Amino acid sequence: MVENSELRKAGLKVTLPRVKILQMLDSAGLRHMSAEDVYKALMEAGEDVGLATVYRVLTQFEAAGLVVRHNFDGGHAVFELADGGHHDHMVCVDTGEVIEFIDPAIEKRQKEIVAEHGFELVDHNLVLYVRKKS
Amino acid sequence: MVENSELRKAGLKVTLPRVKILQMLDSAGLRHMSAEDVYKALMEAGEDVGLATVYRVLTQFEAAGLVVRHNFDGGHAVFELADGGHHDHMVCVDTGEVIEFIDPAIEKRQKEIVAEHGFELVDHNLVLYVRKKS
DNA sequence: ATGAATGCAAAAACTTTGCATGACG
DNA sequence: CGTCATGCAAAGTTTTTGCATTCAT
């Protein structure tokens, strides 16, 4: 269950749209939802929230670190709850299925590579596009 | 120098717009150009090519394997010449600078991870967001 | 009460498409 | 010459913004 205190902590007023959107992200079956997905889910649930608000709120949630925005291939962004831990993604090009994973070896190498170039790692984005072995 | 034979090989007629766009990608300072970038560069060079054509041609080039399309964070796609070898990217969040790199250890781990999940790797996308060490 | 949040509709940013004209082979 | 490519403008998508109204504190 998502807590309203998370909103307060983020300096966001606890409004109905924000609470509903947060719950939707938490309870909907899909781990990764586009703004449109969230909007449609809210409509079906009888909640009257504007699409513009969904975009605004998701952007605020991202800024607050409550959700993470992903730009997988294919035009539209998807969001997922920032359940604490970081992870990367594997996307099946045939089914669209998304699998989350984390690999310590890769994480470690990334930091090393960046350091070798005189930088520090701020963030990273790794998506593996895969297909079921035939 | 980019060869027209590459176009023929790809089954594309050798037309002025296609040649110019290919040259632009090859000779422009930027390694990664958006459709808009290519269009503006062509305008400045006095070439009269429509933006729609730039999009169409870049899409054809991608299908032909002549260029690679990247969906970095931030709305618009960028293209780069497929100079043979694959590589990943490091983007400086302060300056926008893009550094290309390839790490065998990471490449290897990716294949292993995917295999462990019963998939085969079709493609992947790794972007490290970095900052100059302060 | 008062400043922030919302909803709507309009606009913006990026990309694709329809169609008549023009160019390649 | 026939067909494919182009240019323009119009339409599509996804996301953002202006503004009057409503809501949280």
CSV table of C-alpha atoms (C1' of nucleotides) in Angstrom, one decimal:
chain,number,residue,atom,x,y,z
A,1,MET,CA,0.0,0.0,0.0
A,2,VAL,CA,1.3,3.4,-0.9
A,3,GLU,CA,1.3,6.0,1.8
A,4,ASN,CA,0.1,9.6,1.5
A,5,SER,CA,3.1,10.5,3.7
A,6,GLU,CA,5.2,9.9,0.6
A,7,LEU,CA,3.5,12.8,-1.1
A,8,ARG,CA,3.9,15.0,1.9
A,9,LYS,CA,7.6,14.1,2.2
A,10,ALA,CA,8.0,15.1,-1.4
A,11,GLY,CA,6.5,18.5,-0.7
A,12,LEU,CA,3.4,17.8,-2.7
A,13,LYS,CA,-0.1,18.5,-1.5
A,14,VAL,CA,-2.1,15.4,-0.9
A,15,THR,CA,-4.8,15.8,-3.6
A,16,LEU,CA,-7.2,13.2,-4.9
A,17,PRO,CA,-5.6,13.0,-8.4
A,18,ARG,CA,-2.1,12.5,-6.9
A,19,VAL,CA,-3.3,9.8,-4.5
A,20,LYS,CA,-5.2,8.0,-7.2
A,21,ILE,CA,-2.4,8.0,-9.7
A,22,LEU,CA,0.0,6.7,-7.1
A,23,GLN,CA,-2.4,3.9,-6.1
A,24,MET,CA,-2.9,3.1,-9.8
A,25,LEU,CA,0.9,2.7,-10.3
A,26,ASP,CA,1.0,0.5,-7.2
A,27,SER,CA,-2.0,-1.7,-7.7
A,28,ALA,CA,-2.3,-2.0,-11.5
A,29,GLY,CA,-1.1,-5.3,-12.8
A,30,LEU,CA,1.4,-3.7,-15.1
A,31,ARG,CA,4.7,-2.7,-13.7
A,32,HIS,CA,5.3,-0.2,-16.5
A,33,MET,CA,2.6,2.2,-17.5
A,34,SER,CA,2.5,5.1,-20.0
A,35,ALA,CA,0.6,8.2,-19.1
A,36,GLU,CA,-2.1,7.1,-21.4
A,37,ASP,CA,-2.3,3.7,-19.6
A,38,VAL,CA,-2.7,5.4,-16.2
A,39,TYR,CA,-5.3,7.8,-17.6
A,40,LYS,CA,-7.3,4.9,-19.1
A,41,ALA,CA,-7.1,2.9,-15.9
A,42,LEU,CA,-8.4,5.8,-13.9
A,43,MET,CA,-11.3,6.3,-16.3
A,44,GLU,CA,-12.2,2.7,-16.1
A,45,ALA,CA,-12.1,3.0,-12.3
A,46,GLY,CA,-14.5,5.8,-12.5
A,47,GLU,CA,-12.0,8.4,-11.4
A,48,ASP,CA,-12.3,11.7,-13.2
A,49,VAL,CA,-8.8,12.9,-13.8
A,50,GLY,CA,-7.6,14.9,-16.8
A,51,LEU,CA,-4.8,13.5,-19.0
A,52,ALA,CA,-2.9,16.7,-18.6
A,53,THR,CA,-2.9,16.2,-14.9
A,54,VAL,CA,-1.7,12.7,-15.3
A,55,TYR,CA,1.3,14.0,-17.2
A,56,ARG,CA,1.9,16.8,-14.8
A,57,VAL,CA,1.7,14.5,-11.8
A,58,LEU,CA,3.9,11.8,-13.3
A,59,THR,CA,6.5,14.4,-14.0
A,60,GLN,CA,6.3,15.7,-10.5
A,61,PHE,CA,6.6,12.2,-9.1
A,62,GLU,CA,9.6,11.6,-11.2
A,63,ALA,CA,11.2,14.8,-10.0
A,64,ALA,CA,10.4,13.7,-6.4
A,65,GLY,CA,12.0,10.3,-7.1
A,66,LEU,CA,8.7,8.5,-6.5
A,67,VAL,CA,8.7,7.0,-10.0
A,68,VAL,CA,11.2,6.4,-12.7
A,69,ARG,CA,10.6,7.3,-16.3
A,70,HIS,CA,11.8,5.0,-19.1
A,71,ASN,CA,12.2,5.9,-22.8
A,72,PHE,CA,12.1,2.4,-24.3
A,73,ASP,CA,12.1,2.3,-28.1
A,74,GLY,CA,8.8,3.4,-29.6
A,75,GLY,CA,7.7,6.9,-29.0
A,76,HIS,CA,6.1,7.1,-25.6
A,77,ALA,CA,7.5,7.1,-22.1
A,78,VAL,CA,6.6,4.5,-19.4
A,79,PHE,CA,6.7,5.0,-15.7
A,80,GLU,CA,7.2,2.6,-12.8
A,81,LEU,CA,7.2,3.0,-9.1
A,82,ALA,CA,10.6,3.6,-7.6
A,83,ASP,CA,10.4,0.7,-5.2
A,84,GLY,CA,13.7,1.5,-3.8
A,85,GLY,CA,16.1,-0.7,-5.7
A,86,HIS,CA,17.5,0.1,-9.1
A,87,HIS,CA,17.3,-2.5,-11.8
A,88,ASP,CA,17.7,-2.7,-15.6
A,89,HIS,CA,15.3,-4.1,-18.2
A,90,MET,CA,14.9,-6.8,-20.7
A,91,VAL,CA,12.2,-6.2,-23.3
A,92,CYS,CA,10.9,-9.0,-25.6
A,93,VAL,CA,10.7,-7.6,-29.1
A,94,ASP,CA,7.9,-10.1,-29.9
A,95,THR,CA,5.6,-9.9,-26.9
A,96,GLY,CA,6.6,-6.6,-25.3
A,97,GLU,CA,7.1,-8.5,-22.0
A,98,VAL,CA,9.4,-6.6,-19.7
A,99,ILE,CA,11.7,-8.4,-17.3
A,100,GLU,CA,13.7,-6.6,-14.6
A,101,PHE,CA,17.1,-7.6,-13.6
A,102,ILE,CA,20.2,-6.4,-11.9
A,103,ASP,CA,23.8,-7.6,-12.6
A,104,PRO,CA,26.5,-6.6,-10.1
A,105,ALA,CA,29.2,-7.3,-12.6
A,106,ILE,CA,27.8,-4.9,-15.1
A,107,GLU,CA,27.1,-2.2,-12.5
A,108,LYS,CA,30.6,-2.4,-11.3
A,109,ARG,CA,32.1,-2.2,-14.8
A,110,GLN,CA,30.0,0.9,-15.6
A,111,LYS,CA,31.5,2.8,-12.7
A,112,GLU,CA,35.0,1.7,-13.7
A,113,ILE,CA,34.6,2.7,-17.3
A,114,VAL,CA,33.2,6.1,-16.4
A,115,ALA,CA,36.0,6.7,-13.9
A,116,GLU,CA,38.6,5.8,-16.6
A,117,HIS,CA,37.2,8.7,-18.6
A,118,GLY,CA,37.4,11.1,-15.7
A,119,PHE,CA,33.7,11.2,-15.0
A,120,GLU,CA,31.4,10.1,-12.3
A,121,LEU,CA,28.3,8.1,-12.9
A,122,VAL,CA,25.0,10.0,-12.4
A,123,ASP,CA,22.6,7.5,-13.8
A,124,HIS,CA,22.4,4.9,-16.4
A,125,ASN,CA,19.9,3.2,-18.7
A,126,LEU,CA,20.4,-0.3,-19.9
A,127,VAL,CA,17.7,-2.1,-22.0
A,128,LEU,CA,18.3,-5.5,-23.6
A,129,TYR,CA,16.0,-6.2,-26.5
A,130,VAL,CA,15.5,-10.0,-26.6
A,131,ARG,CA,13.6,-12.8,-28.2
A,132,LYS,CA,12.5,-16.2,-26.9
A,133,LYS,CA,15.1,-18.7,-28.0
A,134,SER,CA,13.7,-20.6,-31.0
B,1,MET,CA,33.9,9.5,-48.1
B,2,VAL,CA,30.6,7.8,-48.4
B,3,GLU,CA,30.0,5.8,-51.5
B,4,ASN,CA,26.9,5.9,-53.7
B,5,SER,CA,27.3,2.2,-54.1
B,6,GLU,CA,26.1,1.8,-50.5
B,7,LEU,CA,22.8,3.2,-51.6
B,8,ARG,CA,22.6,0.9,-54.6
B,9,LYS,CA,23.5,-2.1,-52.5
B,10,ALA,CA,20.6,-1.2,-50.2
B,11,GLY,CA,18.3,-1.2,-53.1
B,12,LEU,CA,17.7,2.5,-53.0
B,13,LYS,CA,17.8,4.8,-56.0
B,14,VAL,CA,20.7,7.2,-55.9
B,15,THR,CA,18.9,10.5,-55.7
B,16,LEU,CA,20.2,13.9,-54.7
B,17,PRO,CA,18.5,14.1,-51.3
B,18,ARG,CA,19.7,10.6,-50.3
B,19,VAL,CA,23.3,11.4,-51.3
B,20,LYS,CA,23.3,14.7,-49.6
B,21,ILE,CA,21.8,13.3,-46.4
B,22,LEU,CA,24.3,10.5,-46.3
B,23,GLN,CA,27.2,13.0,-46.8
B,24,MET,CA,25.8,15.2,-44.1
B,25,LEU,CA,25.8,12.4,-41.6
B,26,ASP,CA,29.4,11.5,-42.6
B,27,SER,CA,30.9,14.9,-42.7
B,28,ALA,CA,29.0,17.0,-40.1
B,29,GLY,CA,30.9,17.5,-37.0
B,30,LEU,CA,28.3,15.9,-34.9
B,31,ARG,CA,28.3,12.2,-34.6
B,32,HIS,CA,24.6,12.1,-33.6
B,33,MET,CA,22.1,14.1,-35.5
B,34,SER,CA,18.4,14.5,-35.2
B,35,ALA,CA,16.2,14.7,-38.3
B,36,GLU,CA,16.0,18.4,-37.5
B,37,ASP,CA,19.8,18.7,-37.3
B,38,VAL,CA,20.2,17.1,-40.7
B,39,TYR,CA,17.5,19.3,-42.2
B,40,LYS,CA,19.0,22.5,-40.8
B,41,ALA,CA,22.5,21.5,-41.9
B,42,LEU,CA,21.2,20.9,-45.4
B,43,MET,CA,19.5,24.3,-45.5
B,44,GLU,CA,22.6,26.0,-44.4
B,45,ALA,CA,24.5,24.2,-47.1
B,46,GLY,CA,22.1,25.6,-49.6
B,47,GLU,CA,20.5,22.2,-50.3
B,48,ASP,CA,16.8,22.3,-50.8
B,49,VAL,CA,15.5,19.2,-49.2
B,50,GLY,CA,12.2,18.9,-47.3
B,51,LEU,CA,12.0,17.9,-43.7
B,52,ALA,CA,9.6,15.1,-44.6
B,53,THR,CA,12.1,13.7,-47.0
B,54,VAL,CA,14.8,13.8,-44.3
B,55,TYR,CA,12.6,11.7,-42.0
B,56,ARG,CA,11.7,9.3,-44.8
B,57,VAL,CA,15.3,8.8,-45.9
B,58,LEU,CA,16.6,8.4,-42.4
B,59,THR,CA,14.0,5.7,-41.8
B,60,GLN,CA,15.0,4.0,-45.0
B,61,PHE,CA,18.6,4.2,-44.1
B,62,GLU,CA,17.9,2.6,-40.8
B,63,ALA,CA,16.0,-0.2,-42.4
B,64,ALA,CA,18.9,-0.7,-44.7
B,65,GLY,CA,21.3,-0.8,-41.8
B,66,LEU,CA,23.2,2.3,-43.0
B,67,VAL,CA,22.4,4.3,-39.9
B,68,VAL,CA,21.4,3.5,-36.3
B,69,ARG,CA,18.6,5.3,-34.6
B,70,HIS,CA,18.9,6.1,-30.9
B,71,ASN,CA,16.2,7.1,-28.5
B,72,PHE,CA,18.1,8.9,-25.8
B,73,ASP,CA,16.2,10.6,-23.1
B,74,GLY,CA,14.4,13.6,-24.2
B,75,GLY,CA,11.8,13.2,-26.9
B,76,HIS,CA,13.6,13.2,-30.2
B,77,ALA,CA,15.5,10.4,-32.0
B,78,VAL,CA,19.1,10.8,-33.2
B,79,PHE,CA,20.8,9.0,-35.9
B,80,GLU,CA,24.4,8.1,-36.5
B,81,LEU,CA,26.2,6.3,-39.4
B,82,ALA,CA,26.6,2.6,-38.8
B,83,ASP,CA,30.3,2.6,-39.2
B,84,GLY,CA,30.4,-1.1,-38.8
B,85,GLY,CA,31.2,-1.6,-35.1
B,86,HIS,CA,28.7,-1.4,-32.3
B,87,HIS,CA,29.3,0.8,-29.3
B,88,ASP,CA,27.6,2.2,-26.3
B,89,HIS,CA,27.3,5.8,-25.1
B,90,MET,CA,28.2,8.0,-22.3
B,91,VAL,CA,26.4,11.4,-22.1
B,92,CYS,CA,27.5,14.3,-20.0
B,93,VAL,CA,24.5,15.7,-18.2
B,94,ASP,CA,26.1,19.1,-17.9
B,95,THR,CA,27.5,19.6,-21.4
B,96,GLY,CA,25.6,17.2,-23.5
B,97,GLU,CA,28.9,15.8,-24.7
B,98,VAL,CA,28.6,12.2,-26.1
B,99,ILE,CA,31.4,9.7,-25.7
B,100,GLU,CA,31.3,6.3,-27.4
B,101,PHE,CA,32.7,3.2,-25.7
B,102,ILE,CA,32.6,-0.5,-25.9
B,103,ASP,CA,33.3,-2.9,-23.0
B,104,PRO,CA,33.8,-6.5,-23.8
B,105,ALA,CA,33.0,-7.5,-20.2
B,106,ILE,CA,29.6,-5.9,-20.3
B,107,GLU,CA,28.8,-7.2,-23.7
B,108,LYS,CA,29.6,-10.7,-22.5
B,109,ARG,CA,27.6,-10.5,-19.4
B,110,GLN,CA,24.6,-9.2,-21.3
B,111,LYS,CA,24.6,-12.3,-23.5
B,112,GLU,CA,24.9,-14.5,-20.4
B,113,ILE,CA,22.1,-12.9,-18.5
B,114,VAL,CA,19.8,-13.1,-21.4
B,115,ALA,CA,20.6,-16.7,-22.0
B,116,GLU,CA,19.9,-17.5,-18.3
B,117,HIS,CA,16.4,-16.2,-18.8
B,118,GLY,CA,15.9,-18.3,-21.9
B,119,PHE,CA,16.2,-15.5,-24.4
B,120,GLU,CA,18.6,-14.5,-27.1
B,121,LEU,CA,19.9,-11.0,-27.4
B,122,VAL,CA,18.5,-9.1,-30.4
B,123,ASP,CA,19.9,-5.6,-29.6
B,124,HIS,CA,20.7,-3.5,-26.6
B,125,ASN,CA,20.9,0.1,-25.5
B,126,LEU,CA,23.2,1.3,-22.8
B,127,VAL,CA,23.6,4.9,-22.0
B,128,LEU,CA,25.6,6.1,-19.0
B,129,TYR,CA,24.7,9.6,-17.8
B,130,VAL,CA,27.8,11.1,-16.3
B,131,ARG,CA,29.3,14.3,-15.0
B,132,LYS,CA,32.9,15.6,-14.9
B,133,LYS,CA,34.5,14.7,-11.7
B,134,SER,CA,34.4,17.8,-9.4
C,1,DA,C1',-8.3,33.1,2.8
C,2,DT,C1',-4.6,32.2,-0.3
C,3,DG,C1',-1.6,29.9,-2.9
C,4,DA,C1',-1.3,25.7,-5.2
C,5,DA,C1',-3.6,22.0,-8.1
C,6,DT,C1',-6.9,20.7,-11.6
C,7,DG,C1',-9.5,20.4,-16.0
C,8,DC,C1',-10.2,21.8,-20.3
C,9,DA,C1',-8.8,23.1,-24.6
C,10,DA,C1',-5.4,25.1,-27.3
C,11,DA,C1',-0.6,24.7,-28.6
C,12,DA,C1',3.8,22.7,-29.1
C,13,DA,C1',7.2,19.3,-30.5
C,14,DC,C1',8.2,15.5,-33.3
C,15,DT,C1',7.0,12.4,-36.9
C,16,DT,C1',4.1,10.4,-40.6
C,17,DT,C1',1.2,10.5,-44.7
C,18,DG,C1',-1.6,11.9,-49.1
C,19,DC,C1',-1.1,13.6,-53.3
C,20,DA,C1',0.5,16.0,-57.4
C,21,DT,C1',5.0,16.9,-59.5
C,22,DG,C1',9.5,15.7,-60.9
C,23,DA,C1',13.7,12.7,-61.3
C,24,DC,C1',16.2,8.1,-61.8
C,25,DG,C1',17.4,4.1,-64.6
D,1,DC,C1',8.8,6.2,-70.3
D,2,DG,C1',7.3,3.8,-66.0
D,3,DT,C1',8.1,3.9,-61.5
D,4,DC,C1',9.9,5.5,-57.6
D,5,DA,C1',11.2,9.7,-54.9
D,6,DT,C1',10.3,14.4,-53.5
D,7,DG,C1',8.1,18.5,-51.6
D,8,DC,C1',4.5,20.6,-49.6
D,9,DA,C1',0.9,20.8,-46.5
D,10,DA,C1',-2.2,18.4,-43.8
D,11,DA,C1',-2.8,15.0,-40.2
D,12,DG,C1',-1.1,12.1,-36.3
D,13,DT,C1',1.1,11.3,-31.7
D,14,DT,C1',2.7,12.4,-27.6
D,15,DT,C1',3.4,15.8,-24.3
D,16,DT,C1',3.1,20.7,-22.5
D,17,DT,C1',1.0,25.1,-21.4
D,18,DG,C1',-2.5,29.1,-20.4
D,19,DC,C1',-6.2,30.2,-17.8
D,20,DA,C1',-10.3,30.2,-15.1
D,21,DT,C1',-12.0,27.4,-11.4
D,22,DT,C1',-11.6,24.4,-7.4
D,23,DC,C1',-9.3,22.5,-3.6
D,24,DA,C1',-6.0,21.8,0.4
D,25,DT,C1',-4.3,23.7,4.4
